[in-house]
XYZ file of C-alpha atoms in Angstrom:
513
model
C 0.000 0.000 0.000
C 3.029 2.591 0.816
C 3.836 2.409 -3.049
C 0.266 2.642 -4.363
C -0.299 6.148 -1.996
C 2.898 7.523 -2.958
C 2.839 7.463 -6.648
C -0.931 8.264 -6.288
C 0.376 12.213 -4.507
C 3.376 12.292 -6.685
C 2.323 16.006 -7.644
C 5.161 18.754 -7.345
C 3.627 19.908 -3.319
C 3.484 16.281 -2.461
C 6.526 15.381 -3.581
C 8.211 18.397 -2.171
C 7.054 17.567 1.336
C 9.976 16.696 3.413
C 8.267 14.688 5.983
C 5.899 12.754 3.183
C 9.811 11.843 2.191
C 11.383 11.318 4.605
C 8.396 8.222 5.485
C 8.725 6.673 2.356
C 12.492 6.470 1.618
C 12.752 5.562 5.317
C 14.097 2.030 3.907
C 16.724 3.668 1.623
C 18.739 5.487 4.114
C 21.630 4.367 6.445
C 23.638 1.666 5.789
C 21.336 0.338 2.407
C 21.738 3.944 1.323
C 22.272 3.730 -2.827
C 24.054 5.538 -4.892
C 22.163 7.707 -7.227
C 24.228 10.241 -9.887
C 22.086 12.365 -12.518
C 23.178 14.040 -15.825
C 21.832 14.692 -18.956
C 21.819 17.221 -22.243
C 18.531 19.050 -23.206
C 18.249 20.915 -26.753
C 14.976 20.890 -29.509
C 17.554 21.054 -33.109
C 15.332 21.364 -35.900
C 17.292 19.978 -38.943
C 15.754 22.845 -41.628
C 18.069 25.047 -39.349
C 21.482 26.076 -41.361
C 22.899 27.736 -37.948
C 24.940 24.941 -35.517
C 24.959 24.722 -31.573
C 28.429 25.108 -30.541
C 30.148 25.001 -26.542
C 29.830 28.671 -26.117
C 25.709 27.914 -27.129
C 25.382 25.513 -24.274
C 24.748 26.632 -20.305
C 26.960 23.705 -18.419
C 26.570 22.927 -14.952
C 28.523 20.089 -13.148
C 29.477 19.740 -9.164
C 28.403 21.643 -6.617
C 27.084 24.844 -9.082
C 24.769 22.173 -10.213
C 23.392 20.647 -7.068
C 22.761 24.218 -6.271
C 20.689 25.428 -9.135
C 17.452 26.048 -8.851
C 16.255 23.914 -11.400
C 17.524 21.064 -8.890
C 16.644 22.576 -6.100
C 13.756 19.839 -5.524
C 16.541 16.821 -5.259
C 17.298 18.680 -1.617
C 14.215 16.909 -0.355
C 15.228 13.393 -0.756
C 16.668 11.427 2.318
C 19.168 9.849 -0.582
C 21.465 12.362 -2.194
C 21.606 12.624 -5.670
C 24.928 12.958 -6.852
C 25.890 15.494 -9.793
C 27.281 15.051 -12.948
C 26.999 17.477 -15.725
C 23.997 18.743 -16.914
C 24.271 20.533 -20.261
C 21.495 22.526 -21.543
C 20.990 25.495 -24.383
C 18.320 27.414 -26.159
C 16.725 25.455 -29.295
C 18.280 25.672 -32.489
C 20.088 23.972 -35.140
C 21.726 20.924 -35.149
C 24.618 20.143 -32.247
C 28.041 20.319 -33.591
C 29.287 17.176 -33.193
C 32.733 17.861 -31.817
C 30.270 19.827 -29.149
C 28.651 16.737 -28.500
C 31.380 14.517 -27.764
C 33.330 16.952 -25.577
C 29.751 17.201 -23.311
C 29.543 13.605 -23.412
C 32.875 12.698 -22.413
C 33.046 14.780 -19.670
C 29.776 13.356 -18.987
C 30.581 9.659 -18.878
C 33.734 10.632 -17.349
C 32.391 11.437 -14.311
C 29.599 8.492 -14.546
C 32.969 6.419 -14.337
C 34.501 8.000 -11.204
C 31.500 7.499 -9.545
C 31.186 3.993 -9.950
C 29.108 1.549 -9.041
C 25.907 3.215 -9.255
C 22.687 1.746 -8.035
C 20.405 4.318 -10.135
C 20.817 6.806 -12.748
C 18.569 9.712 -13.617
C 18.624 11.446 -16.909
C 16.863 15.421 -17.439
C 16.638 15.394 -20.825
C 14.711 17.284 -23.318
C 14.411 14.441 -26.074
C 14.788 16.318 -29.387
C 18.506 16.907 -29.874
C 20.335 16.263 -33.255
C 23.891 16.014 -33.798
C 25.600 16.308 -37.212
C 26.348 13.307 -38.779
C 23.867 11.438 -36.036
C 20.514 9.876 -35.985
C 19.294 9.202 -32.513
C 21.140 11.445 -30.573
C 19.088 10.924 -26.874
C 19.710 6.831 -28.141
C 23.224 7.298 -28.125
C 24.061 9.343 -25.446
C 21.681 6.706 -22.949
C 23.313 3.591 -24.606
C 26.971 5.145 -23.603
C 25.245 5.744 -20.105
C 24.250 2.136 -19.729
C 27.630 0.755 -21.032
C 29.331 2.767 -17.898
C 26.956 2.292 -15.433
C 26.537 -1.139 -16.086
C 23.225 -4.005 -16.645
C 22.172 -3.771 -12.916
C 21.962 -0.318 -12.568
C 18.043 1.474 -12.720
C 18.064 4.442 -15.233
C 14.883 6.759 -15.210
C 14.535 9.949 -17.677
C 12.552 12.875 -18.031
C 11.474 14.303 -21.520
C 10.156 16.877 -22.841
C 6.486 16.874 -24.439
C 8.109 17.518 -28.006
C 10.834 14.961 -27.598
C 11.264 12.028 -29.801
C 11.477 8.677 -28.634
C 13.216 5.630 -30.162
C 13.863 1.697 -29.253
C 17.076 2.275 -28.694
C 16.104 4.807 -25.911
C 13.448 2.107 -24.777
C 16.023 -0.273 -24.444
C 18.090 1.339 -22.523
C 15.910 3.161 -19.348
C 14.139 1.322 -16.943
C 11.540 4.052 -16.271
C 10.456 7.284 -18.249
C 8.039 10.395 -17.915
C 7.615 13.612 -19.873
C 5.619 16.626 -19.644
C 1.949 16.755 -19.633
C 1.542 20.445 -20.096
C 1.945 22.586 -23.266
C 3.022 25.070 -22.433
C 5.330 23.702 -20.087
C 4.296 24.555 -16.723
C 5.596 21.223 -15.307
C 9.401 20.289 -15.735
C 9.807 20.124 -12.350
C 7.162 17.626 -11.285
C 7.878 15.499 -14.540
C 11.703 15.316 -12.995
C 10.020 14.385 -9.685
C 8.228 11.793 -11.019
C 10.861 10.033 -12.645
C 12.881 10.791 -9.697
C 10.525 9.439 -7.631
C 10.082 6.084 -9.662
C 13.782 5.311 -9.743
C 13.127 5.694 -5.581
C 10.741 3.464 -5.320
C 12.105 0.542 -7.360
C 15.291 1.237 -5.701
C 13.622 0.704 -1.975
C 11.493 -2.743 -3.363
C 14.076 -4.095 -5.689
C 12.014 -3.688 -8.556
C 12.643 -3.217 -12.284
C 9.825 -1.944 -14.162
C 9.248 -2.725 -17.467
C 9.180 0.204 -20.212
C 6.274 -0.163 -23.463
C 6.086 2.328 -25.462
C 3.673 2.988 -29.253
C 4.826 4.779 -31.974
C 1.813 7.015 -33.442
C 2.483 8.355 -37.292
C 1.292 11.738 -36.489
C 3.750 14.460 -36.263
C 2.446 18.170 -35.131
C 4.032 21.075 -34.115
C 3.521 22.770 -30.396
C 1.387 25.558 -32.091
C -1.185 23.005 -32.992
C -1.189 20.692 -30.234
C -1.402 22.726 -27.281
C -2.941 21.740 -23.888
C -4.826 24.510 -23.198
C -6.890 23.815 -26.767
C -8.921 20.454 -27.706
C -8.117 17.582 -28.710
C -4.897 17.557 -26.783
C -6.728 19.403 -23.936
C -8.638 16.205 -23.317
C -6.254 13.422 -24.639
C -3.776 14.989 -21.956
C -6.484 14.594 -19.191
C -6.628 10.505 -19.532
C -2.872 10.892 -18.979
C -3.278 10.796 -14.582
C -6.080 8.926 -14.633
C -4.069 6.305 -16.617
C -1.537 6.539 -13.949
C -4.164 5.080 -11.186
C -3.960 1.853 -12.179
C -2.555 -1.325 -10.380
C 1.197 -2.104 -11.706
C 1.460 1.410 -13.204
C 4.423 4.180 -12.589
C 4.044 6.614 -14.835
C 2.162 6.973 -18.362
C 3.433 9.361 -20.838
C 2.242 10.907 -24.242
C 4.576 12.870 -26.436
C 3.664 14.935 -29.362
C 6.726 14.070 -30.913
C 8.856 17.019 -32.983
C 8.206 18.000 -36.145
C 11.233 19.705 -37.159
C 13.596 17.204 -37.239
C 14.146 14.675 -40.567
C 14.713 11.254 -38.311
C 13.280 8.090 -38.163
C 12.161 8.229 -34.660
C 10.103 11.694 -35.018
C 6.832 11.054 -34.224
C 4.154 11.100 -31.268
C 4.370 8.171 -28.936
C 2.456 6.649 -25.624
C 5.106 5.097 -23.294
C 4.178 3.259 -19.827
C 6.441 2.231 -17.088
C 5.082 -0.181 -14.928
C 4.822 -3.708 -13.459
C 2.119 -5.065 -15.194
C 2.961 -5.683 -18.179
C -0.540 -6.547 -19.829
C -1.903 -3.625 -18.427
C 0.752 -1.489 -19.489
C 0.228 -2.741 -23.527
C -3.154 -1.740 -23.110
C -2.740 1.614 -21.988
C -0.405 2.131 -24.269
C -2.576 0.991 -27.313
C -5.555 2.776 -26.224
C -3.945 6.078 -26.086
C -2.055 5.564 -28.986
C -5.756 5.141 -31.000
C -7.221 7.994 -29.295
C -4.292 10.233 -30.422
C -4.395 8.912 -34.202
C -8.223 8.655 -33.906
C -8.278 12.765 -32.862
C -5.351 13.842 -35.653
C -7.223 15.777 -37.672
C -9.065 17.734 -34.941
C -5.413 19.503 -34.233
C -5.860 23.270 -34.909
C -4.386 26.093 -34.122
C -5.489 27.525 -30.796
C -5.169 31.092 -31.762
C -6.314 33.188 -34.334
C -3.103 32.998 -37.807
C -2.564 34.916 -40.574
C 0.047 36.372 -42.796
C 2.762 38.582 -41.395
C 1.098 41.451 -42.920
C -2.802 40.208 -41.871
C -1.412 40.346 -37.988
C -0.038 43.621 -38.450
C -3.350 45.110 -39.620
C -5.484 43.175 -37.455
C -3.436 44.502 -34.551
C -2.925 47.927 -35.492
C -7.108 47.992 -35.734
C -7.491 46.561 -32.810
C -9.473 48.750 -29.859
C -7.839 46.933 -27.307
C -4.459 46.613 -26.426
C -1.543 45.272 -25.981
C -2.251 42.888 -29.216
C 0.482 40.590 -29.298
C 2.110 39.307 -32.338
C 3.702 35.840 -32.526
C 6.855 35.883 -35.062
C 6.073 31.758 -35.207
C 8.623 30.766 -37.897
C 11.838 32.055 -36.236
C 10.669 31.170 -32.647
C 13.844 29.775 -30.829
C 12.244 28.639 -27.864
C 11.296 25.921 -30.925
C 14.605 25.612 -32.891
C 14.572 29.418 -35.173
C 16.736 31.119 -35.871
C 15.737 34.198 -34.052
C 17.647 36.635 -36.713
C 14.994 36.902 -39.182
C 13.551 40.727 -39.281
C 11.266 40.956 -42.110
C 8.459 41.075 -39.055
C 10.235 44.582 -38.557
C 10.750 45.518 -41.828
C 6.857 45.137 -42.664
C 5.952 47.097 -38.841
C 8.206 50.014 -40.624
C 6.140 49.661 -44.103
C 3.121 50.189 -42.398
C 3.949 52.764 -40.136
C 3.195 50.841 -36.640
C 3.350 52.959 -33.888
C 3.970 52.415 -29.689
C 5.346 48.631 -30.378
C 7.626 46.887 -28.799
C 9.741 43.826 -30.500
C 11.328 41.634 -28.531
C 13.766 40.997 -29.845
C 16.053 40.246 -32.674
C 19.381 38.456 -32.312
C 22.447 40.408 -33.965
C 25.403 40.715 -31.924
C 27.368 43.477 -34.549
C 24.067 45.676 -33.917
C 24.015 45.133 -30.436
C 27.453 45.593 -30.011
C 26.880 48.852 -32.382
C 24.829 50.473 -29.869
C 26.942 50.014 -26.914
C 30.048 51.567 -28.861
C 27.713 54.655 -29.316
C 26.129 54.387 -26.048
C 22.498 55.824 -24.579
C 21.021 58.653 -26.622
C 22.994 58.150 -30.035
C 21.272 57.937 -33.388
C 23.015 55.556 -35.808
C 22.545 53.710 -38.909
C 21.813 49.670 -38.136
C 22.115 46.624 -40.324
C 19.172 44.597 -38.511
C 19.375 40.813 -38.848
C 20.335 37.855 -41.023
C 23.817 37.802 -38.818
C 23.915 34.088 -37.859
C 22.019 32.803 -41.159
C 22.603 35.647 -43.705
C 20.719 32.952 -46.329
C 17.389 32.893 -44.155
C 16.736 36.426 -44.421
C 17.440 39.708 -45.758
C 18.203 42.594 -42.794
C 16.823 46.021 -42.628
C 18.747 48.885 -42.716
C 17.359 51.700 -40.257
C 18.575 54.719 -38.244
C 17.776 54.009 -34.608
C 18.135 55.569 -31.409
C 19.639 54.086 -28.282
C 17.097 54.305 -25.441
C 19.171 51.414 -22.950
C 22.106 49.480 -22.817
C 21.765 46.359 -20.111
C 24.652 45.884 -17.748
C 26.034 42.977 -18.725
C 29.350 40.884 -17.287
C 29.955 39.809 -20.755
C 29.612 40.447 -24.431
C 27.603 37.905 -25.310
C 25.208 38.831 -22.572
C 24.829 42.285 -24.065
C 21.090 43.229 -24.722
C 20.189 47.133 -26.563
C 16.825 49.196 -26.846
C 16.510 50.837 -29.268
C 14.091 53.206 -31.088
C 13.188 53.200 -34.729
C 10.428 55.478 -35.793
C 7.208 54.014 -33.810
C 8.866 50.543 -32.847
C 10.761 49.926 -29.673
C 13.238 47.545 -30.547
C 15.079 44.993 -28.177
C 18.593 43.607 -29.925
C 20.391 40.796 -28.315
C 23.795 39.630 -29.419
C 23.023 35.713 -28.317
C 19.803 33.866 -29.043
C 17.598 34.205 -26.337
C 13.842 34.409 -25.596
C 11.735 37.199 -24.354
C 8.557 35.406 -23.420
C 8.411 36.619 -19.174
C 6.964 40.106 -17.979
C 11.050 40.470 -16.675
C 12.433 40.057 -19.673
C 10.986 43.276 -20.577
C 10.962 45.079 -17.170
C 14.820 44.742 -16.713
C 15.302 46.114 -19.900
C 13.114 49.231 -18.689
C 9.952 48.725 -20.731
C 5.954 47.891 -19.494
C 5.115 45.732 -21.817
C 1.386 46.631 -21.113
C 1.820 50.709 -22.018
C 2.555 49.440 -25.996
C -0.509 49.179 -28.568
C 1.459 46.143 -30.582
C 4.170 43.749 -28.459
C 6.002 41.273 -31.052
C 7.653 38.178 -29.734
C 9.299 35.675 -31.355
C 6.867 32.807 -30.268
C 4.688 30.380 -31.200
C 1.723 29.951 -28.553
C 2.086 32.620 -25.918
C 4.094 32.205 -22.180
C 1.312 31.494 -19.661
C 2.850 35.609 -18.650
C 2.212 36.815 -22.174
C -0.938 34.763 -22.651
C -3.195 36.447 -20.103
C -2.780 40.235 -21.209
C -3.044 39.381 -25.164
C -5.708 41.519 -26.514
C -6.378 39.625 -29.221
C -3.062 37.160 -29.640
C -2.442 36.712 -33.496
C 0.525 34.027 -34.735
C 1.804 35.179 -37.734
C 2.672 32.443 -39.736
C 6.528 33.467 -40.431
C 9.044 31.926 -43.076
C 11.792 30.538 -40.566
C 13.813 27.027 -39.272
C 9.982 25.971 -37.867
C 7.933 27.274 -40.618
C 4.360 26.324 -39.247
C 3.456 25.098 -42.804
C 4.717 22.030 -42.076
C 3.397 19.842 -45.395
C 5.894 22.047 -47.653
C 8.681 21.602 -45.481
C 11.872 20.618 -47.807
C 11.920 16.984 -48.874
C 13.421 14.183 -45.952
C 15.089 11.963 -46.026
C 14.760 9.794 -43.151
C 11.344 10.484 -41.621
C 8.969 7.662 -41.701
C 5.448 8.063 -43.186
C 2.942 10.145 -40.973
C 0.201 11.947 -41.181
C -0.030 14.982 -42.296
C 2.345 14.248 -44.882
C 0.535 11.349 -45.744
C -3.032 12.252 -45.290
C -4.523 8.676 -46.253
C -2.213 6.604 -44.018
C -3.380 3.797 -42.274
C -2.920 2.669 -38.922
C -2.905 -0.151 -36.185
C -1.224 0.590 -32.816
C 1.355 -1.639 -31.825
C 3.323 -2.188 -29.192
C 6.742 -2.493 -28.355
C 8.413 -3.797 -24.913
C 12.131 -2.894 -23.664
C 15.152 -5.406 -24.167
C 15.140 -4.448 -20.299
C 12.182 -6.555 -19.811
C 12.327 -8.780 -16.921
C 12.886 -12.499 -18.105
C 10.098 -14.754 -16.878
């Protein structure tokens, strides 16, 4: 009964609860005490991208800076200590480097080896990384895991809701969980649930058995939100799933478009101890998401570039907030593309704000003049001059953030009615700080431009009305024409009479009967 009550609270309060811990993993501690290490890498790469992710791209954490962050902060909690590793994470883009990759890794496995033996392994991972010259990248980074740690050892992982999942990954994790929300309001508890698993199968020598079903359906974020039917109620089955005897976690994935791979496409996967049960589960969900495909729309009102800037510059209310969808890199774009700008100048927009465009020789620009200088900017195309064309402006500088490094450097500037925000490394701007600490109230402006694709649950809330512009860009929304694969298996919409059967498929982890 102790395992049945816990996994029925593991929400992020109840799991967060130091004396609900310190009751359960009562067994774990003292002289039986195992020994637990984490790691992981977390990047979306869409393939269409021409830009690379590079070391200086990635934010890496290993020792005690990582047991401190507050991403980890949770792991503090646990009676059983989690030891750290390296934990290497960066903004979406284009496709890892591959010398990247195998310096991150190596250090990674590195320290897997030094800590050796492990009883249990957990892995934060995002689930849709590509490497150059790689298929399977989340595969092969868990297979070199498993070689280290060894056959004995229990590995659990986290994903993200638009990761892509594979046999290989299958075969080599004992227990898995991703997000349920979109957008993602719940990293942490999907970490504390696989944390949680890998806990409890530690304490009754248990390893679970990981199913998972491939669905041919591949959709991007935009379209498949949580907030908006059908994934609003294919999403709610999800916990209810979870309630069953024999059953540790339950999982759907939406899969990520972007990427040209065999493995990208939605997916059910169940972690349990029953296996028949699990199969079902698996194979129900799996029909109900290929059974609801073509009820995914998008949740917001779309239109051209040009239709969102009229629409918005009508609009009574305010702030109307424009989505620049196709150069989103929260999603994998590029985040240099200004022809969002260029057509706010053609139409004479006034009080906007963009934020922001990525071009480190503008940025840097403005802080050579400094606050209250008027000079001529080349704006955009910098890290993908093929993507885009840049627009050539005389702006003001209104602010210049204090920053410890050049990279870090962020400018404000003012051309004609549009507040512009420059940044000279890709970044987002999709939290009511990310404006405020560059001086600006997002709520005073008629128009705010973001380079999104559905709104921050910040942004969301004070839209008034929220238009996605359906941008050119590394995640062009218009996903049909994307340029000819190579290596992605038939799905729908691609393939819009496919046929389909679930089936499902069982780990090589399985325990022999």
């Amino acid at each position: 009964m102790r395992r049945r009550s816990f996994l029925r609270t593991a929400s992020a309060a109840a799991l967060l609860a130091p004396a609900s811990l310190r009751s359960y993993a009562v067994g774990l501690t003292g002289a039986n005490t195992p020994r637990i290490a984490f790691g992981g890498i977390g990047i979306e790469c869409s393939t269409y991208s021409r830009i690379r992710a590079r070391m200086e791209d990635f934010t890496i954490l290993k020792g005690p800076a990582l047991s401190d962050s507050k991403r980890f902060a949770f792991m503090k909690n646990y009676p059983v200590p989690f030891i750290p590793t390296v934990v290497a994470t960066a903004v979406p883009g284009g496709p890892v480097d591959k010398a990247t990759y195998d310096s991150i890794k190596a250090d990674f496995l590195g320290q897997l080896r030094a800590l050796l033996p492990l009883d249990g392994l957990f892995l934060p991972m995002h689930g849709a990384m590509f490497v150059d010259g790689m298929q399977d990248a989340e595969g092969d980074w868990m297979e070199a895991a498993r070689k280290v740690v060894g056959p004995d050892c229990l590995m659990s992982a986290s994903y993200d809701l638009h990761g892509n999942v594979s046999q290989r990954v299958i075969d080599n994790l004992d227990m898995f969980s991703a997000f349920r929300t979109a957008p993602h309001i719940d990293y942490e508890a999907t970490m504390q649930r696989a944390c949680a698993m890998l806990l409890h199968c530690l304490d009754q020598h248990i390893r679970p058995t990981l199913v998972w079903a491939p669905i041919p359906v591949l959709m991007p974020g935009e379209r498949s939100s949580t907030q908006w039917e059908p994934a609003k109620r294919l999403w709610a089955e999800v916990p209810k799933r979870n309630e069953e005897p024999g059953i540790l976690d339950v999982s759907l994935l939406v899969g990520y478009v972007w990427a040209d791979e065999p493995r990208s496409t939605a997916c059910a996967v169940v972690t349990g101890t029953a296996v028949v049960t699990e199969k079902k589960i698996a194979i129900d969900l799996a029909q109900q998401y290929w059974n609801a495909r073509r009820e995914f729309k998008f949740g917001t009102e779309t239109g051209t570039i040009d239709e969102c800037i009229e629409r918005a510059m009508k609009a009574k209310a305010h702030p109307a907030i424009i989505a620049d969808s196709g150069d989103n890199p929260t999603g994998g774009g590029n985040s240099d593309q200004s022809e969002v700008l260029a057509r706010l100048l053609h139409f004479g927009a006034q009080n906007v704000v963009f934020a922001g465009i990525t071009d480190k020789p503008a940025t840097d620009a403005c802080y050579s003049a400094g606050v209250g200088a008027t000079i001529p900017l080349s704006i955009g195309a910098t890290l993908d001059p093929l993507g885009s064309k840049p627009v050539h402006a005389t702006a003001k500088v209104i602010f210049l953030l204090t920053a410890p490094t050049e990279r870090q450097r962020e400018a404000v500037v003012q051309i004609e009615g549009v507040t512009l925000v420059l940044c000279a490394q890709r970044r987002p701007y999709h939290d009511m700080v990310d404006f405020t600490r560059l001086g600006l109230q997002p709520t005073s402006y008629k128009i705010i431009v973001v380079k999104s694709g559905y709104l921050s649950p910040e942004l969301a809330p004070i839209a008034n009305p929220s238009l996605m512009a359906l941008s050119d860009g590394a995640i062009n929304q218009d996903i049909v024409h994307l340029p000819k694969n190579k290596f992605r298996k038939p799905s729908y919409p691609f393939v819009e009479d496919l046929t389909f059967n679930p089936q499902v498929f069982t780990s090589a982890r399985a325990p022999q009967s």
